[in-house]
Amino acid sequence: MGTMKKENIFYLMFIAVILSVRTAVFLFPSGKILIAGMHINHFWIGVLLVAVGLSLRKKYSAMRMVSGAVGSALIADELVFLLATDRTLGAYWSACSLAGVAVGAMAVFMFRKRICDTI
């Protein structure tokens, strides 16, 4: 039995983060990320993580991959929710938001090798 390819590890982390965040929102629906009293969507934390990951040197490839997987999962989880809904808790669980996450996850799956080669 061989070792797992890095693009598959990336994708497993990506899916695990989406499932973890969705579970956390389900279990703690009133839990919000507040900074200076302002609600911050986890989408923006994902953008920050991807930016930090891409700014790291190539020798930190494991950290780049982890920050890329976690960050892109946070982005994928909320992108359609932020762009196409009224941004309420009900909208987070709407068919539109869930379909957006599913399409995003499929796109990441299809391009996971190219993504990993970039990061």
mmCIF file of N, CA and C in Angstrom:
data_model
loop_
_atom_site.group_PDB
_atom_site.id
_atom_site.type_symbol
_atom_site.label_atom_id
_atom_site.label_comp_id
_atom_site.label_asym_id
_atom_site.label_seq_id
_atom_site.Cartn_x
_atom_site.Cartn_y
_atom_site.Cartn_z
ATOM 1 N N MET A 1 0.842 -1.173 0.000
ATOM 2 C CA MET A 1 0.000 0.000 0.000
ATOM 3 C C MET A 1 0.893 1.244 0.000
ATOM 4 N N GLY A 2 0.687 2.139 -0.967
ATOM 5 C CA GLY A 2 1.519 3.321 -1.117
ATOM 6 C C GLY A 2 1.036 4.488 -0.276
ATOM 7 N N THR A 3 1.805 5.554 -0.365
ATOM 8 C CA THR A 3 1.426 6.759 0.360
ATOM 9 C C THR A 3 0.376 7.529 -0.429
ATOM 10 N N MET A 4 -0.365 8.331 0.288
ATOM 11 C CA MET A 4 -1.419 9.115 -0.327
ATOM 12 C C MET A 4 -0.806 10.318 -1.057
ATOM 13 N N LYS A 5 -1.321 10.625 -2.229
ATOM 14 C CA LYS A 5 -0.835 11.764 -2.994
ATOM 15 C C LYS A 5 -1.231 13.061 -2.286
ATOM 16 N N LYS A 6 -0.370 14.077 -2.434
ATOM 17 C CA LYS A 6 -0.612 15.329 -1.718
ATOM 18 C C LYS A 6 -1.913 16.002 -2.157
ATOM 19 N N GLU A 7 -2.300 15.855 -3.417
ATOM 20 C CA GLU A 7 -3.553 16.477 -3.856
ATOM 21 C C GLU A 7 -4.773 15.822 -3.207
ATOM 22 N N ASN A 8 -4.660 14.541 -2.897
ATOM 23 C CA ASN A 8 -5.760 13.860 -2.207
ATOM 24 C C ASN A 8 -5.809 14.245 -0.726
ATOM 25 N N ILE A 9 -4.654 14.438 -0.117
ATOM 26 C CA ILE A 9 -4.607 14.932 1.262
ATOM 27 C C ILE A 9 -5.206 16.329 1.317
ATOM 28 N N PHE A 10 -4.833 17.169 0.358
ATOM 29 C CA PHE A 10 -5.388 18.519 0.259
ATOM 30 C C PHE A 10 -6.912 18.461 0.196
ATOM 31 N N TYR A 11 -7.438 17.609 -0.666
ATOM 32 C CA TYR A 11 -8.889 17.542 -0.840
ATOM 33 C C TYR A 11 -9.580 17.002 0.405
ATOM 34 N N LEU A 12 -8.988 16.028 1.056
ATOM 35 C CA LEU A 12 -9.578 15.517 2.302
ATOM 36 C C LEU A 12 -9.620 16.599 3.377
ATOM 37 N N MET A 13 -8.560 17.385 3.485
ATOM 38 C CA MET A 13 -8.571 18.508 4.435
ATOM 39 C C MET A 13 -9.648 19.514 4.058
ATOM 40 N N PHE A 14 -9.756 19.810 2.783
ATOM 41 C CA PHE A 14 -10.754 20.754 2.269
ATOM 42 C C PHE A 14 -12.166 20.308 2.672
ATOM 43 N N ILE A 15 -12.494 19.047 2.408
ATOM 44 C CA ILE A 15 -13.829 18.522 2.738
ATOM 45 C C ILE A 15 -14.030 18.475 4.250
ATOM 46 N N ALA A 16 -13.012 18.078 4.996
ATOM 47 C CA ALA A 16 -13.123 18.011 6.460
ATOM 48 C C ALA A 16 -13.417 19.378 7.059
ATOM 49 N N VAL A 17 -12.805 20.414 6.516
ATOM 50 C CA VAL A 17 -13.055 21.769 7.025
ATOM 51 C C VAL A 17 -14.484 22.198 6.723
ATOM 52 N N ILE A 18 -14.958 21.952 5.518
ATOM 53 C CA ILE A 18 -16.337 22.318 5.184
ATOM 54 C C ILE A 18 -17.312 21.593 6.097
ATOM 55 N N LEU A 19 -17.120 20.299 6.271
ATOM 56 C CA LEU A 19 -18.014 19.532 7.141
ATOM 57 C C LEU A 19 -17.931 20.013 8.588
ATOM 58 N N SER A 20 -16.741 20.343 9.055
ATOM 59 C CA SER A 20 -16.566 20.834 10.426
ATOM 60 C C SER A 20 -17.247 22.178 10.632
ATOM 61 N N VAL A 21 -17.086 23.073 9.682
ATOM 62 C CA VAL A 21 -17.706 24.396 9.803
ATOM 63 C C VAL A 21 -19.223 24.282 9.748
ATOM 64 N N ARG A 22 -19.722 23.482 8.818
ATOM 65 C CA ARG A 22 -21.177 23.306 8.724
ATOM 66 C C ARG A 22 -21.723 22.688 10.009
ATOM 67 N N THR A 23 -21.011 21.739 10.581
ATOM 68 C CA THR A 23 -21.442 21.123 11.835
ATOM 69 C C THR A 23 -21.428 22.148 12.969
ATOM 70 N N ALA A 24 -20.384 22.961 13.032
ATOM 71 C CA ALA A 24 -20.291 23.987 14.073
ATOM 72 C C ALA A 24 -21.433 24.998 13.957
ATOM 73 N N VAL A 25 -21.756 25.396 12.746
ATOM 74 C CA VAL A 25 -22.853 26.352 12.552
ATOM 75 C C VAL A 25 -24.184 25.707 12.928
ATOM 76 N N PHE A 26 -24.323 24.428 12.639
ATOM 77 C CA PHE A 26 -25.555 23.717 13.011
ATOM 78 C C PHE A 26 -25.683 23.617 14.527
ATOM 79 N N LEU A 27 -24.591 23.259 15.197
ATOM 80 C CA LEU A 27 -24.625 23.069 16.651
ATOM 81 C C LEU A 27 -24.662 24.391 17.422
ATOM 82 N N PHE A 28 -24.025 25.407 16.889
ATOM 83 C CA PHE A 28 -23.944 26.711 17.561
ATOM 84 C C PHE A 28 -24.390 27.814 16.610
ATOM 85 N N PRO A 29 -25.676 27.868 16.279
ATOM 86 C CA PRO A 29 -26.147 28.815 15.259
ATOM 87 C C PRO A 29 -25.964 30.286 15.641
ATOM 88 N N SER A 30 -25.880 30.586 16.912
ATOM 89 C CA SER A 30 -25.711 31.990 17.298
ATOM 90 C C SER A 30 -24.245 32.371 17.444
ATOM 91 N N GLY A 31 -23.359 31.406 17.263
ATOM 92 C CA GLY A 31 -21.921 31.689 17.362
ATOM 93 C C GLY A 31 -21.452 32.491 16.166
ATOM 94 N N LYS A 32 -20.869 33.643 16.432
ATOM 95 C CA LYS A 32 -20.374 34.506 15.358
ATOM 96 C C LYS A 32 -18.945 34.905 15.673
ATOM 97 N N ILE A 33 -18.204 35.188 14.622
ATOM 98 C CA ILE A 33 -16.848 35.712 14.787
ATOM 99 C C ILE A 33 -16.983 37.228 14.828
ATOM 100 N N LEU A 34 -16.644 37.806 15.961
ATOM 101 C CA LEU A 34 -16.742 39.254 16.127
ATOM 102 C C LEU A 34 -15.356 39.848 16.322
ATOM 103 N N ILE A 35 -15.075 40.890 15.571
ATOM 104 C CA ILE A 35 -13.833 41.640 15.726
ATOM 105 C C ILE A 35 -14.227 43.098 15.849
ATOM 106 N N ALA A 36 -13.888 43.689 16.981
ATOM 107 C CA ALA A 36 -14.266 45.078 17.293
ATOM 108 C C ALA A 36 -15.778 45.272 17.156
ATOM 109 N N GLY A 37 -16.524 44.256 17.585
ATOM 110 C CA GLY A 37 -17.981 44.335 17.544
ATOM 111 C C GLY A 37 -18.592 44.111 16.173
ATOM 112 N N MET A 38 -17.775 43.830 15.173
ATOM 113 C CA MET A 38 -18.260 43.630 13.813
ATOM 114 C C MET A 38 -18.256 42.143 13.464
ATOM 115 N N HIS A 39 -19.340 41.653 12.878
ATOM 116 C CA HIS A 39 -19.427 40.248 12.470
ATOM 117 C C HIS A 39 -18.556 40.021 11.240
ATOM 118 N N ILE A 40 -17.667 39.048 11.330
ATOM 119 C CA ILE A 40 -16.774 38.692 10.223
ATOM 120 C C ILE A 40 -17.153 37.296 9.732
ATOM 121 N N ASN A 41 -17.512 37.197 8.464
ATOM 122 C CA ASN A 41 -17.813 35.886 7.883
ATOM 123 C C ASN A 41 -16.527 35.089 7.746
ATOM 124 N N HIS A 42 -16.637 33.757 7.907
ATOM 125 C CA HIS A 42 -15.427 32.943 7.811
ATOM 126 C C HIS A 42 -14.835 32.936 6.403
ATOM 127 N N PHE A 43 -15.571 33.412 5.431
ATOM 128 C CA PHE A 43 -15.053 33.620 4.074
ATOM 129 C C PHE A 43 -13.776 34.463 4.124
ATOM 130 N N TRP A 44 -13.810 35.557 4.900
ATOM 131 C CA TRP A 44 -12.674 36.486 4.956
ATOM 132 C C TRP A 44 -11.475 35.874 5.671
ATOM 133 N N ILE A 45 -11.723 35.012 6.624
ATOM 134 C CA ILE A 45 -10.627 34.297 7.273
ATOM 135 C C ILE A 45 -9.975 33.363 6.251
ATOM 136 N N GLY A 46 -10.807 32.759 5.393
ATOM 137 C CA GLY A 46 -10.286 31.911 4.319
ATOM 138 C C GLY A 46 -9.418 32.692 3.349
ATOM 139 N N VAL A 47 -9.860 33.881 2.977
ATOM 140 C CA VAL A 47 -9.061 34.732 2.079
ATOM 141 C C VAL A 47 -7.707 35.036 2.722
ATOM 142 N N LEU A 48 -7.735 35.371 4.004
ATOM 143 C CA LEU A 48 -6.500 35.666 4.725
ATOM 144 C C LEU A 48 -5.572 34.446 4.773
ATOM 145 N N LEU A 49 -6.133 33.269 5.056
ATOM 146 C CA LEU A 49 -5.319 32.045 5.111
ATOM 147 C C LEU A 49 -4.697 31.706 3.759
ATOM 148 N N VAL A 50 -5.464 31.859 2.694
ATOM 149 C CA VAL A 50 -4.915 31.588 1.353
ATOM 150 C C VAL A 50 -3.801 32.579 1.045
ATOM 151 N N ALA A 51 -4.013 33.853 1.367
ATOM 152 C CA ALA A 51 -2.985 34.868 1.114
ATOM 153 C C ALA A 51 -1.714 34.578 1.912
ATOM 154 N N VAL A 52 -1.878 34.215 3.175
ATOM 155 C CA VAL A 52 -0.713 33.882 4.008
ATOM 156 C C VAL A 52 -0.001 32.654 3.439
ATOM 157 N N GLY A 53 -0.766 31.642 3.073
ATOM 158 C CA GLY A 53 -0.168 30.426 2.516
ATOM 159 C C GLY A 53 0.621 30.694 1.251
ATOM 160 N N LEU A 54 0.070 31.526 0.385
ATOM 161 C CA LEU A 54 0.764 31.822 -0.870
ATOM 162 C C LEU A 54 1.986 32.704 -0.658
ATOM 163 N N SER A 55 2.016 33.430 0.451
ATOM 164 C CA SER A 55 3.166 34.296 0.705
ATOM 165 C C SER A 55 4.325 33.553 1.374
ATOM 166 N N LEU A 56 4.077 32.339 1.855
ATOM 167 C CA LEU A 56 5.144 31.556 2.473
ATOM 168 C C LEU A 56 6.116 31.046 1.418
ATOM 169 N N ARG A 57 7.350 30.854 1.798
ATOM 170 C CA ARG A 57 8.350 30.311 0.882
ATOM 171 C C ARG A 57 8.003 28.873 0.512
ATOM 172 N N LYS A 58 8.494 28.455 -0.625
ATOM 173 C CA LYS A 58 8.228 27.096 -1.115
ATOM 174 C C LYS A 58 8.714 26.019 -0.149
ATOM 175 N N LYS A 59 9.742 26.312 0.650
ATOM 176 C CA LYS A 59 10.258 25.286 1.563
ATOM 177 C C LYS A 59 9.260 24.950 2.667
ATOM 178 N N TYR A 60 8.260 25.788 2.845
ATOM 179 C CA TYR A 60 7.204 25.521 3.825
ATOM 180 C C TYR A 60 5.978 24.924 3.126
ATOM 181 N N SER A 61 6.209 23.952 2.273
ATOM 182 C CA SER A 61 5.142 23.412 1.422
ATOM 183 C C SER A 61 3.997 22.798 2.226
ATOM 184 N N ALA A 62 4.288 22.160 3.353
ATOM 185 C CA ALA A 62 3.211 21.573 4.155
ATOM 186 C C ALA A 62 2.302 22.659 4.719
ATOM 187 N N MET A 63 2.903 23.737 5.220
ATOM 188 C CA MET A 63 2.099 24.852 5.743
ATOM 189 C C MET A 63 1.312 25.533 4.631
ATOM 190 N N ARG A 64 1.922 25.636 3.460
ATOM 191 C CA ARG A 64 1.224 26.226 2.314
ATOM 192 C C ARG A 64 0.005 25.375 1.952
ATOM 193 N N MET A 65 0.193 24.052 1.967
ATOM 194 C CA MET A 65 -0.909 23.161 1.611
ATOM 195 C C MET A 65 -2.029 23.225 2.649
ATOM 196 N N VAL A 66 -1.686 23.220 3.928
ATOM 197 C CA VAL A 66 -2.703 23.272 4.979
ATOM 198 C C VAL A 66 -3.457 24.598 4.923
ATOM 199 N N SER A 67 -2.733 25.704 4.847
ATOM 200 C CA SER A 67 -3.426 26.999 4.801
ATOM 201 C C SER A 67 -4.247 27.141 3.521
ATOM 202 N N GLY A 68 -3.761 26.562 2.432
ATOM 203 C CA GLY A 68 -4.521 26.594 1.182
ATOM 204 C C GLY A 68 -5.793 25.769 1.259
ATOM 205 N N ALA A 69 -5.700 24.586 1.845
ATOM 206 C CA ALA A 69 -6.882 23.716 1.968
ATOM 207 C C ALA A 69 -7.910 24.315 2.917
ATOM 208 N N VAL A 70 -7.455 24.761 4.082
ATOM 209 C CA VAL A 70 -8.375 25.341 5.066
ATOM 210 C C VAL A 70 -8.970 26.636 4.535
ATOM 211 N N GLY A 71 -8.127 27.496 4.003
ATOM 212 C CA GLY A 71 -8.606 28.776 3.480
ATOM 213 C C GLY A 71 -9.576 28.626 2.327
ATOM 214 N N SER A 72 -9.253 27.769 1.384
ATOM 215 C CA SER A 72 -10.152 27.600 0.234
ATOM 216 C C SER A 72 -11.469 26.944 0.646
ATOM 217 N N ALA A 73 -11.429 26.084 1.661
ATOM 218 C CA ALA A 73 -12.675 25.488 2.157
ATOM 219 C C ALA A 73 -13.568 26.543 2.800
ATOM 220 N N LEU A 74 -12.967 27.444 3.576
ATOM 221 C CA LEU A 74 -13.754 28.514 4.199
ATOM 222 C C LEU A 74 -14.351 29.434 3.132
ATOM 223 N N ILE A 75 -13.592 29.695 2.086
ATOM 224 C CA ILE A 75 -14.092 30.516 0.978
ATOM 225 C C ILE A 75 -15.230 29.790 0.265
ATOM 226 N N ALA A 76 -15.012 28.534 -0.082
ATOM 227 C CA ALA A 76 -16.024 27.765 -0.810
ATOM 228 C C ALA A 76 -17.307 27.618 -0.005
ATOM 229 N N ASP A 77 -17.176 27.505 1.306
ATOM 230 C CA ASP A 77 -18.354 27.324 2.147
ATOM 231 C C ASP A 77 -19.280 28.539 2.122
ATOM 232 N N GLU A 78 -18.733 29.721 1.990
ATOM 233 C CA GLU A 78 -19.585 30.911 2.078
ATOM 234 C C GLU A 78 -19.700 31.737 0.800
ATOM 235 N N LEU A 79 -18.978 31.426 -0.228
ATOM 236 C CA LEU A 79 -18.971 32.268 -1.427
ATOM 237 C C LEU A 79 -20.370 32.488 -1.995
ATOM 238 N N VAL A 80 -21.070 31.423 -2.316
ATOM 239 C CA VAL A 80 -22.416 31.561 -2.897
ATOM 240 C C VAL A 80 -23.386 32.138 -1.864
ATOM 241 N N PHE A 81 -23.238 31.749 -0.603
ATOM 242 C CA PHE A 81 -24.059 32.302 0.475
ATOM 243 C C PHE A 81 -23.951 33.826 0.497
ATOM 244 N N LEU A 82 -22.744 34.359 0.364
ATOM 245 C CA LEU A 82 -22.554 35.810 0.421
ATOM 246 C C LEU A 82 -23.004 36.508 -0.860
ATOM 247 N N LEU A 83 -22.833 35.845 -1.990
ATOM 248 C CA LEU A 83 -23.151 36.490 -3.270
ATOM 249 C C LEU A 83 -24.616 36.369 -3.689
ATOM 250 N N ALA A 84 -25.272 35.287 -3.297
ATOM 251 C CA ALA A 84 -26.589 35.003 -3.888
ATOM 252 C C ALA A 84 -27.740 34.890 -2.889
ATOM 253 N N THR A 85 -27.494 35.176 -1.619
ATOM 254 C CA THR A 85 -28.576 35.053 -0.637
ATOM 255 C C THR A 85 -28.678 36.329 0.189
ATOM 256 N N ASP A 86 -29.644 36.336 1.097
ATOM 257 C CA ASP A 86 -29.808 37.499 1.980
ATOM 258 C C ASP A 86 -28.942 37.418 3.232
ATOM 259 N N ARG A 87 -28.063 36.443 3.303
ATOM 260 C CA ARG A 87 -27.051 36.275 4.358
ATOM 261 C C ARG A 87 -27.634 36.020 5.754
ATOM 262 N N THR A 88 -28.762 35.367 5.800
ATOM 263 C CA THR A 88 -29.349 34.991 7.083
ATOM 264 C C THR A 88 -28.960 33.540 7.389
ATOM 265 N N LEU A 89 -29.204 33.127 8.632
ATOM 266 C CA LEU A 89 -28.898 31.743 9.000
ATOM 267 C C LEU A 89 -29.696 30.763 8.144
ATOM 268 N N GLY A 90 -30.963 31.093 7.874
ATOM 269 C CA GLY A 90 -31.782 30.238 7.018
ATOM 270 C C GLY A 90 -31.194 30.121 5.619
ATOM 271 N N ALA A 91 -30.651 31.225 5.113
ATOM 272 C CA ALA A 91 -30.059 31.213 3.776
ATOM 273 C C ALA A 91 -28.783 30.369 3.730
ATOM 274 N N TYR A 92 -28.085 30.288 4.861
ATOM 275 C CA TYR A 92 -26.868 29.478 4.932
ATOM 276 C C TYR A 92 -27.192 28.004 4.674
ATOM 277 N N TRP A 93 -28.392 27.599 5.080
ATOM 278 C CA TRP A 93 -28.827 26.213 4.883
ATOM 279 C C TRP A 93 -29.726 26.056 3.664
ATOM 280 N N SER A 94 -29.871 27.098 2.855
ATOM 281 C CA SER A 94 -30.749 27.037 1.686
ATOM 282 C C SER A 94 -30.158 26.143 0.589
ATOM 283 N N ALA A 95 -31.026 25.738 -0.321
ATOM 284 C CA ALA A 95 -30.585 24.911 -1.451
ATOM 285 C C ALA A 95 -29.536 25.641 -2.277
ATOM 286 N N CYS A 96 -29.690 26.942 -2.416
ATOM 287 C CA CYS A 96 -28.740 27.748 -3.189
ATOM 288 C C CYS A 96 -27.348 27.686 -2.558
ATOM 289 N N SER A 97 -27.275 27.907 -1.258
ATOM 290 C CA SER A 97 -25.997 27.885 -0.554
ATOM 291 C C SER A 97 -25.367 26.488 -0.580
ATOM 292 N N LEU A 98 -26.163 25.478 -0.324
ATOM 293 C CA LEU A 98 -25.659 24.101 -0.329
ATOM 294 C C LEU A 98 -25.193 23.675 -1.716
ATOM 295 N N ALA A 99 -25.949 24.082 -2.742
ATOM 296 C CA ALA A 99 -25.549 23.769 -4.118
ATOM 297 C C ALA A 99 -24.242 24.475 -4.463
ATOM 298 N N GLY A 100 -24.089 25.697 -3.988
ATOM 299 C CA GLY A 100 -22.848 26.429 -4.221
ATOM 300 C C GLY A 100 -21.648 25.727 -3.614
ATOM 301 N N VAL A 101 -21.814 25.220 -2.394
ATOM 302 C CA VAL A 101 -20.732 24.480 -1.741
ATOM 303 C C VAL A 101 -20.432 23.207 -2.529
ATOM 304 N N ALA A 102 -21.466 22.507 -2.970
ATOM 305 C CA ALA A 102 -21.271 21.266 -3.720
ATOM 306 C C ALA A 102 -20.541 21.523 -5.042
ATOM 307 N N VAL A 103 -20.939 22.567 -5.751
ATOM 308 C CA VAL A 103 -20.275 22.899 -7.015
ATOM 309 C C VAL A 103 -18.824 23.305 -6.752
ATOM 310 N N GLY A 104 -18.611 24.096 -5.705
ATOM 311 C CA GLY A 104 -17.247 24.486 -5.347
ATOM 312 C C GLY A 104 -16.386 23.279 -5.003
ATOM 313 N N ALA A 105 -16.950 22.348 -4.253
ATOM 314 C CA ALA A 105 -16.212 21.138 -3.873
ATOM 315 C C ALA A 105 -15.883 20.288 -5.100
ATOM 316 N N MET A 106 -16.816 20.219 -6.046
ATOM 317 C CA MET A 106 -16.549 19.466 -7.278
ATOM 318 C C MET A 106 -15.449 20.137 -8.096
ATOM 319 N N ALA A 107 -15.483 21.469 -8.166
ATOM 320 C CA ALA A 107 -14.454 22.194 -8.915
ATOM 321 C C ALA A 107 -13.079 21.989 -8.287
ATOM 322 N N VAL A 108 -13.002 22.071 -6.969
ATOM 323 C CA VAL A 108 -11.726 21.846 -6.287
ATOM 324 C C VAL A 108 -11.256 20.411 -6.517
ATOM 325 N N PHE A 109 -12.185 19.458 -6.487
ATOM 326 C CA PHE A 109 -11.810 18.065 -6.738
ATOM 327 C C PHE A 109 -11.206 17.905 -8.134
ATOM 328 N N MET A 110 -11.850 18.517 -9.127
ATOM 329 C CA MET A 110 -11.372 18.373 -10.506
ATOM 330 C C MET A 110 -10.004 19.024 -10.714
ATOM 331 N N PHE A 111 -9.752 20.125 -10.003
ATOM 332 C CA PHE A 111 -8.506 20.868 -10.207
ATOM 333 C C PHE A 111 -7.523 20.719 -9.046
ATOM 334 N N ARG A 112 -7.711 19.721 -8.180
ATOM 335 C CA ARG A 112 -6.881 19.601 -6.981
ATOM 336 C C ARG A 112 -5.410 19.423 -7.284
ATOM 337 N N LYS A 113 -5.062 18.700 -8.341
ATOM 338 C CA LYS A 113 -3.645 18.516 -8.680
ATOM 339 C C LYS A 113 -3.039 19.845 -9.116
ATOM 340 N N ARG A 114 -3.741 20.570 -9.942
ATOM 341 C CA ARG A 114 -3.230 21.876 -10.398
ATOM 342 C C ARG A 114 -3.120 22.850 -9.226
ATOM 343 N N ILE A 115 -4.103 22.806 -8.320
ATOM 344 C CA ILE A 115 -4.061 23.674 -7.143
ATOM 345 C C ILE A 115 -2.828 23.336 -6.305
ATOM 346 N N CYS A 116 -2.600 22.065 -6.066
ATOM 347 C CA CYS A 116 -1.464 21.638 -5.249
ATOM 348 C C CYS A 116 -0.128 21.961 -5.921
ATOM 349 N N ASP A 117 -0.082 21.905 -7.234
ATOM 350 C CA ASP A 117 1.143 22.261 -7.943
ATOM 351 C C ASP A 117 1.433 23.759 -7.815
ATOM 352 N N THR A 118 0.371 24.551 -7.657
ATOM 353 C CA THR A 118 0.519 26.001 -7.510
ATOM 354 C C THR A 118 0.968 26.372 -6.109
ATOM 355 N N ILE A 119 0.410 25.655 -5.116
ATOM 356 C CA ILE A 119 0.784 25.982 -3.738
ATOM 357 C C ILE A 119 1.875 25.089 -3.297
#
